[in-house]
XYZ file of C-alpha atoms in Angstrom:
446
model
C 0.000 0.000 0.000
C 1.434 3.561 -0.955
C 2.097 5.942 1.954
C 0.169 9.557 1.122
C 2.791 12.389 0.586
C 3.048 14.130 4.000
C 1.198 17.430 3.555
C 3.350 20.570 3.548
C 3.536 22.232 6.692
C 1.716 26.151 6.602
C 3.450 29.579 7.192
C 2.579 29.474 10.944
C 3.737 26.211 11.364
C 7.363 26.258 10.377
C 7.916 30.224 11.127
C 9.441 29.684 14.706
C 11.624 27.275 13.062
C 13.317 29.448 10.602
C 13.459 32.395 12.787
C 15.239 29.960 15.239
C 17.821 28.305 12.465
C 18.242 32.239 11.380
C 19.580 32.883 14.514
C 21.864 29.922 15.005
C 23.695 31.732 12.159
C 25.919 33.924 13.804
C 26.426 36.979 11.545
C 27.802 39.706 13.771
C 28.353 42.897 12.449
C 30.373 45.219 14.549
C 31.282 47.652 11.274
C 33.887 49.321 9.897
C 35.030 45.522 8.185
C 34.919 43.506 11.396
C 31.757 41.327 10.585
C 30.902 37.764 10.423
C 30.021 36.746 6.948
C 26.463 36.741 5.859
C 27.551 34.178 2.979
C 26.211 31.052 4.809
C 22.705 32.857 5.940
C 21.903 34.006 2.395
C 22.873 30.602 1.286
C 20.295 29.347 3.844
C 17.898 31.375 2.840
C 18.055 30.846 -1.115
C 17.763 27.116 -1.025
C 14.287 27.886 0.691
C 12.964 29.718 -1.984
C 14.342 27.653 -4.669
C 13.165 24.776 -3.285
C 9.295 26.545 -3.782
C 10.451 27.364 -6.874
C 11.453 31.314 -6.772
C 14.481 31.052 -8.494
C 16.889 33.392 -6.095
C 20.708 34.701 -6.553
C 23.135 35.328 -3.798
C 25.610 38.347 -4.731
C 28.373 39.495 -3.000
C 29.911 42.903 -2.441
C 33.146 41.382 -0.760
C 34.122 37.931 0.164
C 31.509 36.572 2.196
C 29.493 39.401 2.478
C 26.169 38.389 0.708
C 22.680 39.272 0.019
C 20.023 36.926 -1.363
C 17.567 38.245 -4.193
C 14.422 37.138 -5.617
C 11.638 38.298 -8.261
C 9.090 36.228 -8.469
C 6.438 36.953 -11.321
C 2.655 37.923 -10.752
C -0.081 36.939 -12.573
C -0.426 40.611 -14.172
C 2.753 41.730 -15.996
C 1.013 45.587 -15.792
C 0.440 45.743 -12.044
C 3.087 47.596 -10.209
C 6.087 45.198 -8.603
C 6.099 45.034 -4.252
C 9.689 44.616 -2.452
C 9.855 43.546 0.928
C 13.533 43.411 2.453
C 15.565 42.708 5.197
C 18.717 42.370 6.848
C 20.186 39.016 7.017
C 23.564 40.847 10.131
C 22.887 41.273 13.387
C 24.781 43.285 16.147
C 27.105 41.926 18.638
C 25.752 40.220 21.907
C 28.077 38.916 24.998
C 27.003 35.631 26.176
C 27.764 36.284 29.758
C 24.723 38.610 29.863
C 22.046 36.726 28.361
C 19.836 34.131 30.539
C 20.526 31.542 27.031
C 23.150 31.925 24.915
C 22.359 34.541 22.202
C 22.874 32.477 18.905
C 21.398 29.269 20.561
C 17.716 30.039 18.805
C 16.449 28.260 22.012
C 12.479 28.419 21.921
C 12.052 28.895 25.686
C 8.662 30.589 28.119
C 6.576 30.289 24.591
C 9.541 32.414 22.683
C 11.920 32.408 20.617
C 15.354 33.546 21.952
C 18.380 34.774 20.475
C 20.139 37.908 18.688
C 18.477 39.024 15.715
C 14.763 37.523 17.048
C 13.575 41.173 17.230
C 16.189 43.203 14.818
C 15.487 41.156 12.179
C 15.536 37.624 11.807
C 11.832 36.809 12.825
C 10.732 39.362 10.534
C 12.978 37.604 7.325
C 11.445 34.036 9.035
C 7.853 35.544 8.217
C 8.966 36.363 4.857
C 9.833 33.321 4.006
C 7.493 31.055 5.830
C 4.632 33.165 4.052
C 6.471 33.361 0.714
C 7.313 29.394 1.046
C 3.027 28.490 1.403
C 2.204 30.601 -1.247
C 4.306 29.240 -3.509
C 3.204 25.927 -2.406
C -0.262 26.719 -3.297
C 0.421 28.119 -6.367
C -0.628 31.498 -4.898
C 0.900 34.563 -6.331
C 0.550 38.271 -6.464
C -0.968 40.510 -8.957
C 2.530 42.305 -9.779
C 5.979 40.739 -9.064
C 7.298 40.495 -6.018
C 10.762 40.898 -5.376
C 12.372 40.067 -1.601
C 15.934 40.960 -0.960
C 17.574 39.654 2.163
C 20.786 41.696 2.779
C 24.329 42.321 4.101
C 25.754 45.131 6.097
C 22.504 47.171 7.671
C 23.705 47.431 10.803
C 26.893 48.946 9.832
C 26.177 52.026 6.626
C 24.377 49.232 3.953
C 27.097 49.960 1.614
C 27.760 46.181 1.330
C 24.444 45.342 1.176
C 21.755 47.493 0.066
C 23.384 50.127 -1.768
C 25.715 47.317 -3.770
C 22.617 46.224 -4.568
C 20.825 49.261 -5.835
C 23.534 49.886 -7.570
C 25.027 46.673 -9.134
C 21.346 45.022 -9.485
C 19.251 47.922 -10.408
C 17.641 45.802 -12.842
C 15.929 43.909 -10.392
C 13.998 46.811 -9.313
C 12.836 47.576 -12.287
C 8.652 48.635 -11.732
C 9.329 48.978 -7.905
C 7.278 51.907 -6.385
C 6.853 50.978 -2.555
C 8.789 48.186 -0.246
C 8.111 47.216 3.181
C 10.792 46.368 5.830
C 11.239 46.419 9.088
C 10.502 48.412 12.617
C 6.689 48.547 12.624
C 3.227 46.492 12.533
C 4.063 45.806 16.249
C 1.575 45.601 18.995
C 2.046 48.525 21.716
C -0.534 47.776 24.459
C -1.562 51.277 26.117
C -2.670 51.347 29.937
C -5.261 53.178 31.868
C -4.706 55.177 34.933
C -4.037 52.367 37.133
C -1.538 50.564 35.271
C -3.633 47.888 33.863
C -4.047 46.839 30.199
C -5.742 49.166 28.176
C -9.123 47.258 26.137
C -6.815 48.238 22.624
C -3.900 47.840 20.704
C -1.578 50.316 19.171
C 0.013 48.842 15.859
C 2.344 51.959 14.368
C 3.645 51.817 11.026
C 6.576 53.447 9.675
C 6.130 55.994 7.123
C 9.368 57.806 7.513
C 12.411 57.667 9.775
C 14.850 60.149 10.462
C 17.988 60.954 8.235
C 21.593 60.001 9.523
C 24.801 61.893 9.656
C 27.548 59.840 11.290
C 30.890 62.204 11.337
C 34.515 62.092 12.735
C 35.482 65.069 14.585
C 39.205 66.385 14.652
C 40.631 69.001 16.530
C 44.853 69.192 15.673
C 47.134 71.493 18.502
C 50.649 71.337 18.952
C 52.510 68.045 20.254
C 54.750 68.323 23.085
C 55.699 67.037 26.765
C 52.545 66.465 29.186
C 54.446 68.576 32.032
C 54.640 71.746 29.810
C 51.943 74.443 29.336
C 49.804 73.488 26.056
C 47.295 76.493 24.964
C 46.394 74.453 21.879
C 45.944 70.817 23.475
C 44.027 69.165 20.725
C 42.034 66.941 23.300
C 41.152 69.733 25.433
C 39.575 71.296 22.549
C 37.957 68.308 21.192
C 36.423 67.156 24.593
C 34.684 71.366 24.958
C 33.552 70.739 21.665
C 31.516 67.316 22.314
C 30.424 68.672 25.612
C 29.092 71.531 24.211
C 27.132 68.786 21.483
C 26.132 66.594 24.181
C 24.392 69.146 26.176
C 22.944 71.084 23.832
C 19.044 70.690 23.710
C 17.350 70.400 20.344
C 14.126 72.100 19.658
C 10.572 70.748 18.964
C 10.045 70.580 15.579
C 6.987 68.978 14.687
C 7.251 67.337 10.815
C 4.163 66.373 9.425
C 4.661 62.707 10.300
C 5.070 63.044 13.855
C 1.540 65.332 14.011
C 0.083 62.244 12.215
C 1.486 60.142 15.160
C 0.273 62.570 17.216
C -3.257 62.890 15.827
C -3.528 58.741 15.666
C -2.416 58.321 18.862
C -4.820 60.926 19.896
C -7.869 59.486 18.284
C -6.907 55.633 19.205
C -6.961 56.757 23.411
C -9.625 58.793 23.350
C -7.589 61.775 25.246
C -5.451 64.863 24.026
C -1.875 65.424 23.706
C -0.338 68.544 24.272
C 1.865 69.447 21.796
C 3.770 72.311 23.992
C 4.564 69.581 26.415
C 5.736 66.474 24.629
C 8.447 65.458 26.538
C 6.114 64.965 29.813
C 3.015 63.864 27.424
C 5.593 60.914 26.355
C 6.254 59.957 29.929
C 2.442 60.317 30.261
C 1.826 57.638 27.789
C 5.212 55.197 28.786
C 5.501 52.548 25.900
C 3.295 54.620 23.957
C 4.951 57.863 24.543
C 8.014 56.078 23.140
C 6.486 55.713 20.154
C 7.379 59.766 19.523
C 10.012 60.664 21.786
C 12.629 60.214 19.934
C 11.196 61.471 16.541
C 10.601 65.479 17.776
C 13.427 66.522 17.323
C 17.057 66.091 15.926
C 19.664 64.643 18.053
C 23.514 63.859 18.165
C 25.473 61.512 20.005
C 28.773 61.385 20.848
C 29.613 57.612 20.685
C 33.839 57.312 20.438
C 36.849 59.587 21.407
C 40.559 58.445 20.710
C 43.585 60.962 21.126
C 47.228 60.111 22.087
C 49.496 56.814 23.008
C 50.744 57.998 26.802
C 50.312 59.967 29.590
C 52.975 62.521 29.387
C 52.838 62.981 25.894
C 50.522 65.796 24.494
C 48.905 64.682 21.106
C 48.969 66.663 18.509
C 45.309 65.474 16.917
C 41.848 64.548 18.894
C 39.392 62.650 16.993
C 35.907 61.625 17.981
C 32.887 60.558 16.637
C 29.410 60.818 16.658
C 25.819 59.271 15.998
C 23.546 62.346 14.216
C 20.304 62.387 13.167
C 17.941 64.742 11.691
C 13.841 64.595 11.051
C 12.532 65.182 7.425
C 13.416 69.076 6.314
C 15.855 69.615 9.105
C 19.037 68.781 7.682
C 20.436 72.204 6.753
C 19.776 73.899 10.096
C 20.566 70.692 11.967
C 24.292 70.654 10.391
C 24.056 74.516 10.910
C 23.713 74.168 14.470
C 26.556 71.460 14.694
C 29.237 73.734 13.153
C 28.583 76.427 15.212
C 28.781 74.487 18.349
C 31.831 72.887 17.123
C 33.202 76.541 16.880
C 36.626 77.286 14.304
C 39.290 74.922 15.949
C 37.335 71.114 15.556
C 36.314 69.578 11.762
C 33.762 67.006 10.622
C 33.793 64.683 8.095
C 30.726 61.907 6.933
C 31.384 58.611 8.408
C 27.797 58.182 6.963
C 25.111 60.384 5.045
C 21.731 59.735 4.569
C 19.010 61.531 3.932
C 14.987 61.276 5.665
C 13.018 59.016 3.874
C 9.360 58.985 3.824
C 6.065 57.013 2.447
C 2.297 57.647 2.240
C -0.179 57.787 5.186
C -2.568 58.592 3.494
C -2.020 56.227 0.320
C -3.662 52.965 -0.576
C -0.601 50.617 0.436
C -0.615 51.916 4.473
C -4.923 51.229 4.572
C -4.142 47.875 2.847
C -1.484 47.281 6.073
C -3.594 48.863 8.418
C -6.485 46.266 7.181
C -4.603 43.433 7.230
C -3.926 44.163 10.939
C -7.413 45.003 11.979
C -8.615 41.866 9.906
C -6.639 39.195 12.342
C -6.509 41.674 15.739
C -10.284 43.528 16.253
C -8.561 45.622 19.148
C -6.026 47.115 16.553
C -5.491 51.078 15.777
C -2.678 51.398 13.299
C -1.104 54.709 13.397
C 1.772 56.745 11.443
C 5.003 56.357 12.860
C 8.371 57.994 12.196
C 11.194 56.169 13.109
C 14.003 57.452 15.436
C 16.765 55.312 13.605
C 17.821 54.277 9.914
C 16.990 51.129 8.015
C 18.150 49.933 4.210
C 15.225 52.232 3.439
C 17.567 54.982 2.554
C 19.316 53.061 0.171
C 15.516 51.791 -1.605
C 14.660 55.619 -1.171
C 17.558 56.712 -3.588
C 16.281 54.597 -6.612
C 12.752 56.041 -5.842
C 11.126 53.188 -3.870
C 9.209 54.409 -0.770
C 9.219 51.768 2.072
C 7.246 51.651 4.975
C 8.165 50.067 8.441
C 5.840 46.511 8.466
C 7.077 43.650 10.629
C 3.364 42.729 11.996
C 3.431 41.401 15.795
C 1.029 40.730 18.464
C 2.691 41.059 21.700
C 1.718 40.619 25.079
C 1.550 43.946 27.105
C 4.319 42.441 29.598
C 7.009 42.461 26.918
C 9.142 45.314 25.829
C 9.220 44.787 22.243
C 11.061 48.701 21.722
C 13.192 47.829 24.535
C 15.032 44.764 22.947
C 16.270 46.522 19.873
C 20.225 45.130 20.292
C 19.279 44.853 24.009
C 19.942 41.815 25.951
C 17.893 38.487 26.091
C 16.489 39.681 23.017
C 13.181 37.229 21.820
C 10.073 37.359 20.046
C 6.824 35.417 20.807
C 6.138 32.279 18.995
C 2.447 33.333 18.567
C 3.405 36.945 17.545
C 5.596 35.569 14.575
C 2.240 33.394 13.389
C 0.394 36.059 13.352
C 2.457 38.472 11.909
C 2.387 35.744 8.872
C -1.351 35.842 8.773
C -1.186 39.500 8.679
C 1.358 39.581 5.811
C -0.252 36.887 3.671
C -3.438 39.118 3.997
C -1.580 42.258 2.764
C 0.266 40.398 -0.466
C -3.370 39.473 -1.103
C -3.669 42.887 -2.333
C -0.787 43.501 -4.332
């Protein structure tokens, strides 16, 4: 008697799996060169499409640094193409701090644990495990749909999604909108006493703010450490980031964060006060977070390095230091940074990119924002403008407008914002199956 072919298994069936093998691969980046490869992730990740058929190619920008592409044709060659990408690198994570080893994928208190569960590799599992059942059902999208799973995001993207947009243009041919990653997460508001609100916050990127990494240098005259120095290069660097560090940015509301502000406004039923937002954030906690970091500019200092002993004056100071600036902005922001640099300290771009932005009021965020209130009754999907950078930028050059769409229920317990590169990062197993029932709904429409 013949055995009957075991049936395939669904999206939400094998998701947890591939976000945990996705993690077991241990692709650190720590930037400027010093990463893990991504070779043997992309590799991963290409024999699962082809074996559903969506003939893939892994590229490289340098030895081992690799990014897996798809298109996969629709069943109208005149409907516009879709891109959804990802980053395949993950930042570093010390072992010693985690309550299971960060790279173990262990599936542990109904989650899945490990670096890169959160930021990204349970959003790329989705992908896949969604792509992978469609395919299997001969179920495809109106227009093409390409997927890109990439290199190098958490250091600039210039091995991975700008070597792509540039070497692989072709593939993007017909692209108008993407989505990616850092939204379509649950943020569960509370009530005055602390307790659950009866809702659920879901915000979606539209935009995020633009980036302007930059190496200071102040130069003075070397000499001995015992004799007077009026132009000590690291006493005039160190004024110079102190003055940065402490300066306070203004409010300046871009029309994104007022459509946060007016969603977030409708969804709880109060008012925010838009003279007091720093206090109306701490008002609203997890919610509050949600636009905290997007109302104004901000710059960080992040490294200093100046001299080789004690008693030796150096003749140059560097340091360096995280900027970033909302939509509109970036002329006055880098105005403001030169003058509190003053005449004796320089900058130079580590990194440059500018504020990228999509639609809120366009057919593709209503189709997300349906999708989400389709599988979650309790959900009000809002605007959102990201605080950080994503390969966005780099989609954003070649005119594709991406909007932040990782979909995840999450219990109200767990700090979803809070484990960005945090420690004992992890992502419900339920959340990832219904962020692929969320996303199968949305490529429904495309």
């Amino acid at each position: 008697m013949t055995q009957a072919p075991a049936r395939a298994r669904t999206a939400a069936q094998e998701v947890a799996e591939l976000c945990a093998t996705l993690i077991r691969f241990a692709t650190v980046n720590r930037g400027e060169g010093d990463a893990h490869p991504e070779r043997p992730a992309a590799e991963y990740v290409a024999g699962l499409l082809d074996e559903v058929g969506a003939e893939s190619v892994v590229v490289e920008s340098e030895p081992g640094r690799a990014s897996t592409l798809a298109r996969i044709s629709g069943t109208d060659p005149s409907a516009p193409a879709f891109l959804i990408h990802g980053h395949l690198d993950v930042v570093p994570a010390d072992p010693s701090e985690w309550t299971v080893h960060p790279f173990s994928g262990e599936v542990r208190d109904g989650c899945v644990w490990g670096r890169g569960a959160v930021d990204m590799k349970g959003s790329l599992a989705m992908t896949l495990a969604v792509v992978r059942q469609r395919l299997r059902e001969g179920r495809r999208t109106r227009g093409d749909l390409v997927l890109a799973f990439l290199a190098d995001e958490e250091c600039t993207g210039r091995l991975g999604s700008y070597h792509v947009v540039r070497e692989h243009r072709d593939l993007f041919t017909g692209v108008a909108e993407a989505i990616s990653e850092s939204g379509g997460f649950s943020v569960t508001p509370h009530t005055a006493d602390g307790s659950p609100a009866g809702k659920r916050i879901y915000p979606i990127a539209t935009g995020e703010r633009g980036t302007t990494w930059m190496r200071l240098t102040a130069r003075g005259t070397a000499g001995h450490g015992s004799k007077p120095a009026p132009d000590n290069a690291v006493a005039e660097l160190c004024h110079a980031v102190s003055r940065l560090a402490s300066y306070e940015w203004p409010v300046r509301l871009t029309p994104g964060v007022r459509a946060l502000l007016d969603g977030l406004a409708e969804a709880l039923g109060t008012t925010i006060d838009h003279d007091r937002l720093d206090e109306e954030a701490r008002r609203l906690g997890r919610v509050g977070r949600l636009f905290a970091g997007t109302i104004r500019n901000s710059l960080n200092p992040t490294r200093l390095d100046a001299g080789y002993k004690v008693n030796v004056v150096p003749g140059v100071a560097t340091a360096q230091v995280d900027g970033r600036f909302l939509p509109g902005t970036k002329e006055e922001f880098l105005a403001t940074v030169d003058r509190l640099l003053g005449p004796s300290v320089t900058r130079e771009f580590i990194n440059e990119d500018d504020a990228p932005s999509a639609d809120p009021a366009g057919p593709t965020f209503a189709a997300l924002a349906d999708a989400l209130r389709a599988e979650d009754p309790a959900a009000h999907p809002v605007p959102y403008v990201m605080s950080g950078g994503t390969d966005a930028k780099a989609f954003h050059r070649i005119g594709i407008r991406s909007f932040g769409f990782a979909p995840l229920l999450l219990g109200p317990e767990l700090d979803y914002q809070g484990m960005f590169h945090g420690v004992d990062e992890r992502v419900p197993v339920e959340g990832l199956r219904f962020g692929t029932r969320v996303l199968d709904r949305f490529l429904d429409t495309r």
